[in-house]
Amino acid sequence: MTDEGDGTNVNLSDLVLPVLLVVVWVRSWWRGTRRFRLWFALLAPTGCVAGLVLAVIGAFSGAGSSCSGSSCTGSRVQRWAADVDAPSDVLVWWGRNAQLGLAVAVVLTVVTLIVEYILLVRRDSREAATHEDLTG
């Protein structure tokens, strides 16, 4: 898939984390518990943010180490900025997965919280009706 607007390419390998999140989320609705779904809704975005932070830290920590000595062109700042602009392929893959995963995780969290709230209201009204039938 290619996004023509800004020239970025999204490979299928960039969708590993988002697809994994959707698979775990869907499975949690059929075989999981409400407790698991709520924990997943909170931890999935947090894990994706942690992945983004690790990708950024990796890009900054690897910068400036590609050239040492007097044969390097440009100042240290120029070399460091060039290295930050061109991180390794693994860091780019990690960052894209975390970024796309964060978008998916936020949507799944919102959907989970809305559906769980609706189920809670329905369960509460059903219990109130049952209690009213027993007492009145």
Coordinates of N, CA and C in Angstrom, one line a residue:
M1 N 0.8 -1.2 0.0 CA 0.0 0.0 0.0 C 0.9 1.2 0.0
T2 N 0.5 2.2 -0.8 CA 1.3 3.4 -0.8 C 0.4 4.6 -0.6
D3 N 0.9 5.5 0.2 CA 0.1 6.8 0.5 C 0.7 7.8 -0.5
E4 N 0.0 8.2 -1.5 CA 0.5 9.1 -2.5 C 0.7 10.5 -2.0
G5 N -0.1 10.9 -0.9 CA 0.0 12.3 -0.5 C 1.3 12.7 0.0
D6 N 1.9 12.0 0.9 CA 3.2 12.4 1.4 C 4.4 11.5 1.1
G7 N 4.1 10.5 0.2 CA 5.2 9.7 -0.3 C 5.6 8.6 0.7
T8 N 4.9 8.3 1.8 CA 5.3 7.3 2.7 C 4.8 5.9 2.2
N9 N 5.5 4.9 2.4 CA 5.1 3.5 2.0 C 4.8 2.8 3.3
V10 N 3.7 2.0 3.2 CA 3.3 1.2 4.4 C 3.3 -0.2 3.8
N11 N 4.3 -1.0 4.4 CA 4.4 -2.4 4.0 C 3.5 -3.3 4.9
L12 N 3.3 -4.5 4.4 CA 2.5 -5.4 5.2 C 3.2 -5.7 6.5
S13 N 4.6 -5.7 6.6 CA 5.3 -5.9 7.8 C 5.1 -4.8 8.8
D14 N 4.7 -3.6 8.3 CA 4.4 -2.5 9.3 C 3.1 -2.7 10.0
L15 N 2.3 -3.7 9.6 CA 1.0 -3.9 10.2 C 0.9 -5.1 11.1
V16 N 2.1 -5.6 11.6 CA 2.1 -6.7 12.5 C 1.5 -6.4 13.8
L17 N 1.9 -5.3 14.4 CA 1.3 -5.0 15.7 C -0.2 -4.6 15.7
P18 N -0.6 -3.8 14.7 CA -2.0 -3.5 14.6 C -2.9 -4.7 14.4
V19 N -2.5 -5.6 13.5 CA -3.2 -6.9 13.3 C -3.3 -7.7 14.5
L20 N -2.1 -7.8 15.2 CA -2.1 -8.6 16.4 C -3.0 -8.0 17.5
L21 N -3.0 -6.7 17.6 CA -4.0 -6.1 18.6 C -5.4 -6.4 18.2
V22 N -5.8 -6.3 17.0 CA -7.2 -6.6 16.6 C -7.5 -8.0 16.8
V23 N -6.6 -9.0 16.5 CA -6.9 -10.4 16.8 C -7.1 -10.7 18.3
V24 N -6.2 -10.1 19.1 CA -6.3 -10.3 20.6 C -7.6 -9.7 21.1
W25 N -8.0 -8.5 20.6 CA -9.2 -7.8 21.0 C -10.4 -8.6 20.6
V26 N -10.5 -9.1 19.4 CA -11.7 -9.8 18.9 C -11.8 -11.1 19.7
R27 N -10.7 -11.8 19.9 CA -10.7 -13.0 20.7 C -11.1 -12.8 22.1
S28 N -10.8 -11.7 22.7 CA -11.2 -11.4 24.0 C -12.7 -11.2 24.2
W29 N -13.3 -10.9 23.1 CA -14.8 -10.7 23.2 C -15.5 -12.1 23.2
W30 N -14.9 -13.1 22.6 CA -15.5 -14.4 22.5 C -15.0 -15.3 23.7
R31 N -13.8 -15.2 24.0 CA -13.3 -16.2 25.0 C -12.7 -15.5 26.3
G32 N -12.6 -14.2 26.3 CA -12.0 -13.5 27.4 C -13.0 -13.1 28.4
T33 N -12.5 -12.5 29.4 CA -13.4 -12.0 30.5 C -13.4 -10.4 30.4
R34 N -14.4 -9.9 31.1 CA -14.5 -8.4 31.1 C -13.2 -7.8 31.7
R35 N -12.7 -8.5 32.7 CA -11.5 -8.0 33.4 C -10.3 -7.9 32.4
F36 N -10.2 -9.0 31.6 CA -9.1 -9.0 30.6 C -9.3 -7.9 29.5
R37 N -10.6 -7.7 29.1 CA -10.8 -6.7 28.1 C -10.5 -5.3 28.6
L38 N -10.8 -5.0 29.8 CA -10.6 -3.7 30.4 C -9.1 -3.5 30.6
W39 N -8.4 -4.5 31.1 CA -6.9 -4.4 31.2 C -6.3 -4.2 29.8
F40 N -6.7 -5.0 28.8 CA -6.2 -4.8 27.5 C -6.5 -3.4 26.9
A41 N -7.6 -2.9 27.2 CA -8.0 -1.5 26.7 C -7.0 -0.5 27.3
L42 N -6.6 -0.7 28.6 CA -5.7 0.2 29.2 C -4.2 0.0 28.8
L43 N -3.8 -1.2 28.7 CA -2.4 -1.5 28.5 C -2.0 -1.5 27.0
A44 N -2.9 -1.7 26.1 CA -2.5 -1.7 24.6 C -2.0 -0.3 24.2
P45 N -2.7 0.8 24.5 CA -2.1 2.1 24.1 C -0.8 2.4 24.9
T46 N -0.8 2.0 26.1 CA 0.4 2.2 26.9 C 1.6 1.5 26.3
G47 N 1.4 0.3 25.9 CA 2.5 -0.5 25.3 C 3.0 0.1 24.0
C48 N 2.0 0.6 23.2 CA 2.4 1.3 21.9 C 3.1 2.6 22.2
V49 N 2.7 3.3 23.2 CA 3.5 4.6 23.5 C 4.9 4.2 23.9
A50 N 5.0 3.1 24.7 CA 6.3 2.7 25.2 C 7.2 2.3 24.0
G51 N 6.6 1.6 23.0 CA 7.3 1.2 21.8 C 7.8 2.4 21.0
L52 N 6.9 3.5 20.9 CA 7.3 4.7 20.2 C 8.5 5.4 21.0
V53 N 8.4 5.4 22.3 CA 9.5 6.0 23.1 C 10.8 5.3 22.9
L54 N 10.7 3.9 22.9 CA 11.9 3.1 22.6 C 12.5 3.3 21.2
A55 N 11.7 3.5 20.2 CA 12.1 3.8 18.9 C 12.8 5.1 18.8
V56 N 12.3 6.1 19.5 CA 12.9 7.4 19.5 C 14.2 7.4 20.3
I57 N 14.2 6.7 21.4 CA 15.5 6.6 22.2 C 16.5 5.9 21.3
G58 N 16.1 4.8 20.6 CA 17.1 4.1 19.8 C 17.6 5.0 18.7
A59 N 16.8 5.8 18.1 CA 17.2 6.7 17.0 C 18.2 7.7 17.6
F60 N 18.0 8.3 18.7 CA 18.9 9.2 19.3 C 20.2 8.6 19.8
S61 N 20.1 7.4 20.4 CA 21.3 6.8 20.9 C 22.2 6.3 19.9
G62 N 21.7 5.9 18.7 CA 22.5 5.4 17.6 C 23.1 6.6 16.8
A63 N 22.6 7.8 17.0 CA 23.1 8.9 16.2 C 24.5 9.4 16.7
G64 N 25.3 9.8 15.7 CA 26.6 10.3 16.0 C 27.7 9.3 16.1
S65 N 27.3 8.0 16.0 CA 28.4 7.0 16.2 C 28.9 6.4 14.9
S66 N 28.3 6.9 13.8 CA 28.7 6.3 12.5 C 30.0 6.8 12.0
C67 N 30.5 7.9 12.5 CA 31.8 8.5 12.0 C 32.6 9.0 13.2
S68 N 33.8 8.6 13.2 CA 34.7 9.1 14.2 C 36.1 9.4 13.6
G69 N 36.7 10.4 14.0 CA 38.0 10.8 13.5 C 37.9 12.1 12.7
S70 N 39.1 12.4 12.1 CA 39.1 13.7 11.4 C 38.7 13.6 9.9
S71 N 38.5 12.4 9.4 CA 38.1 12.3 8.0 C 36.6 12.5 7.8
C72 N 35.8 12.7 8.8 CA 34.4 12.9 8.7 C 34.1 14.4 8.2
T73 N 33.1 14.5 7.3 CA 32.8 15.8 6.8 C 31.6 16.4 7.6
G74 N 31.6 17.7 7.7 CA 30.6 18.4 8.5 C 30.9 18.4 10.0
S75 N 30.2 19.2 10.7 CA 30.4 19.3 12.1 C 29.7 18.2 12.8
R76 N 30.0 18.1 14.1 CA 29.4 17.0 14.9 C 27.9 17.1 14.9
V77 N 27.3 18.3 15.0 CA 25.9 18.5 15.0 C 25.3 18.1 13.7
Q78 N 25.9 18.4 12.6 CA 25.4 18.0 11.3 C 25.4 16.5 11.1
R79 N 26.5 15.8 11.6 CA 26.5 14.4 11.5 C 25.5 13.7 12.4
W80 N 25.3 14.3 13.6 CA 24.3 13.8 14.5 C 22.9 13.9 13.9
A81 N 22.6 15.1 13.4 CA 21.3 15.3 12.8 C 21.0 14.4 11.6
A82 N 22.1 14.2 10.8 CA 21.9 13.3 9.7 C 21.7 11.9 10.1
D83 N 22.3 11.4 11.2 CA 22.1 10.1 11.7 C 20.7 9.9 12.3
V84 N 20.2 11.0 13.0 CA 18.8 11.0 13.6 C 17.8 10.9 12.4
D85 N 18.1 11.6 11.3 CA 17.2 11.6 10.2 C 17.2 10.3 9.4
A86 N 18.2 9.5 9.6 CA 18.3 8.2 8.9 C 18.6 7.0 9.9
P87 N 17.6 6.7 10.7 CA 17.8 5.6 11.6 C 17.8 4.2 10.9
S88 N 18.1 3.2 11.6 CA 18.2 1.9 11.0 C 16.8 1.4 10.6
D89 N 16.8 0.4 9.7 CA 15.6 -0.1 9.2 C 14.7 -0.8 10.3
V90 N 15.4 -1.4 11.3 CA 14.7 -2.0 12.4 C 14.0 -0.9 13.2
L91 N 14.7 0.2 13.5 CA 14.0 1.2 14.3 C 12.9 1.9 13.5
V92 N 13.0 2.0 12.2 CA 11.9 2.5 11.4 C 10.7 1.6 11.5
W93 N 11.0 0.3 11.3 CA 9.9 -0.7 11.4 C 9.2 -0.7 12.7
W94 N 10.1 -0.7 13.8 CA 9.5 -0.7 15.2 C 8.7 0.6 15.4
G95 N 9.1 1.7 15.0 CA 8.4 3.0 15.1 C 7.1 3.0 14.4
R96 N 7.1 2.5 13.1 CA 5.8 2.5 12.4 C 4.8 1.5 13.0
N97 N 5.3 0.3 13.4 CA 4.4 -0.6 14.1 C 3.8 0.0 15.3
A98 N 4.6 0.7 16.1 CA 4.1 1.3 17.3 C 3.2 2.4 17.0
Q99 N 3.5 3.2 16.0 CA 2.6 4.3 15.6 C 1.2 3.8 15.1
L100 N 1.2 2.9 14.2 CA 0.0 2.3 13.7 C -0.8 1.6 14.8
G101 N 0.0 0.9 15.6 CA -0.6 0.1 16.7 C -1.3 1.0 17.7
L102 N -0.7 2.2 18.0 CA -1.3 3.2 18.9 C -2.6 3.7 18.3
A103 N -2.7 4.0 17.0 CA -3.9 4.4 16.5 C -5.0 3.3 16.6
V104 N -4.6 2.1 16.3 CA -5.6 1.0 16.4 C -6.0 0.8 17.9
A105 N -5.0 0.8 18.8 CA -5.3 0.6 20.2 C -6.2 1.6 20.8
V106 N -6.0 2.9 20.4 CA -6.9 3.9 20.9 C -8.3 3.7 20.5
V107 N -8.5 3.4 19.2 CA -9.9 3.1 18.7 C -10.5 1.9 19.4
L108 N -9.7 0.8 19.6 CA -10.2 -0.4 20.3 C -10.5 0.0 21.7
T109 N -9.7 0.8 22.4 CA -10.0 1.2 23.7 C -11.3 2.0 23.9
V110 N -11.5 2.9 23.0 CA -12.8 3.7 23.0 C -14.0 2.8 22.7
V111 N -13.9 1.9 21.8 CA -15.0 1.0 21.5 C -15.2 0.1 22.7
T112 N -14.2 -0.5 23.3 CA -14.3 -1.3 24.5 C -15.0 -0.6 25.6
L113 N -14.5 0.6 25.9 CA -15.1 1.4 27.0 C -16.6 1.7 26.8
I114 N -16.9 2.1 25.5 CA -18.3 2.4 25.2 C -19.2 1.1 25.4
V115 N -18.8 0.0 24.8 CA -19.6 -1.2 24.9 C -19.7 -1.7 26.3
E116 N -18.6 -1.7 27.0 CA -18.6 -2.1 28.4 C -19.5 -1.3 29.3
Y117 N -19.6 0.0 29.0 CA -20.5 0.9 29.7 C -21.9 0.6 29.4
I118 N -22.2 0.4 28.1 CA -23.6 0.0 27.7 C -24.0 -1.3 28.4
L119 N -23.1 -2.3 28.4 CA -23.4 -3.6 29.1 C -23.6 -3.4 30.6
L120 N -22.8 -2.5 31.2 CA -23.0 -2.2 32.6 C -24.3 -1.6 32.9
V121 N -24.8 -0.7 32.1 CA -26.1 0.0 32.3 C -27.2 -1.0 32.1
R122 N -27.1 -1.9 31.1 CA -28.1 -2.9 30.8 C -28.2 -3.9 32.0
R123 N -27.0 -4.3 32.5 CA -26.9 -5.2 33.6 C -27.5 -4.6 34.8
D124 N -27.2 -3.4 35.1 CA -27.7 -2.7 36.3 C -29.2 -2.5 36.2
S125 N -29.8 -2.1 35.0 CA -31.2 -2.0 34.9 C -31.9 -3.3 35.0
R126 N -31.3 -4.4 34.5 CA -31.9 -5.7 34.6 C -31.9 -6.2 36.1
E127 N -30.9 -5.9 36.8 CA -30.8 -6.3 38.2 C -31.9 -5.4 39.0
A128 N -32.0 -4.2 38.7 CA -33.0 -3.3 39.4 C -34.4 -3.8 39.1
A129 N -34.7 -4.2 37.8 CA -36.0 -4.7 37.5 C -36.3 -6.1 38.2
T130 N -35.3 -6.9 38.3 CA -35.4 -8.2 39.0 C -35.7 -7.9 40.5
H131 N -34.9 -7.0 41.1 CA -35.1 -6.7 42.5 C -36.5 -6.1 42.8
E132 N -37.0 -5.3 41.8 CA -38.3 -4.7 42.0 C -39.4 -5.7 41.9
D133 N -39.2 -6.7 41.0 CA -40.2 -7.8 40.9 C -40.2 -8.6 42.2
L134 N -39.1 -8.8 42.8 CA -39.0 -9.7 44.0 C -39.6 -8.9 45.2
T135 N -39.5 -7.6 45.3 CA -39.9 -6.9 46.5 C -41.3 -6.3 46.3
G136 N -41.8 -6.1 45.1 CA -43.0 -5.4 44.9 C -44.0 -6.1 44.2

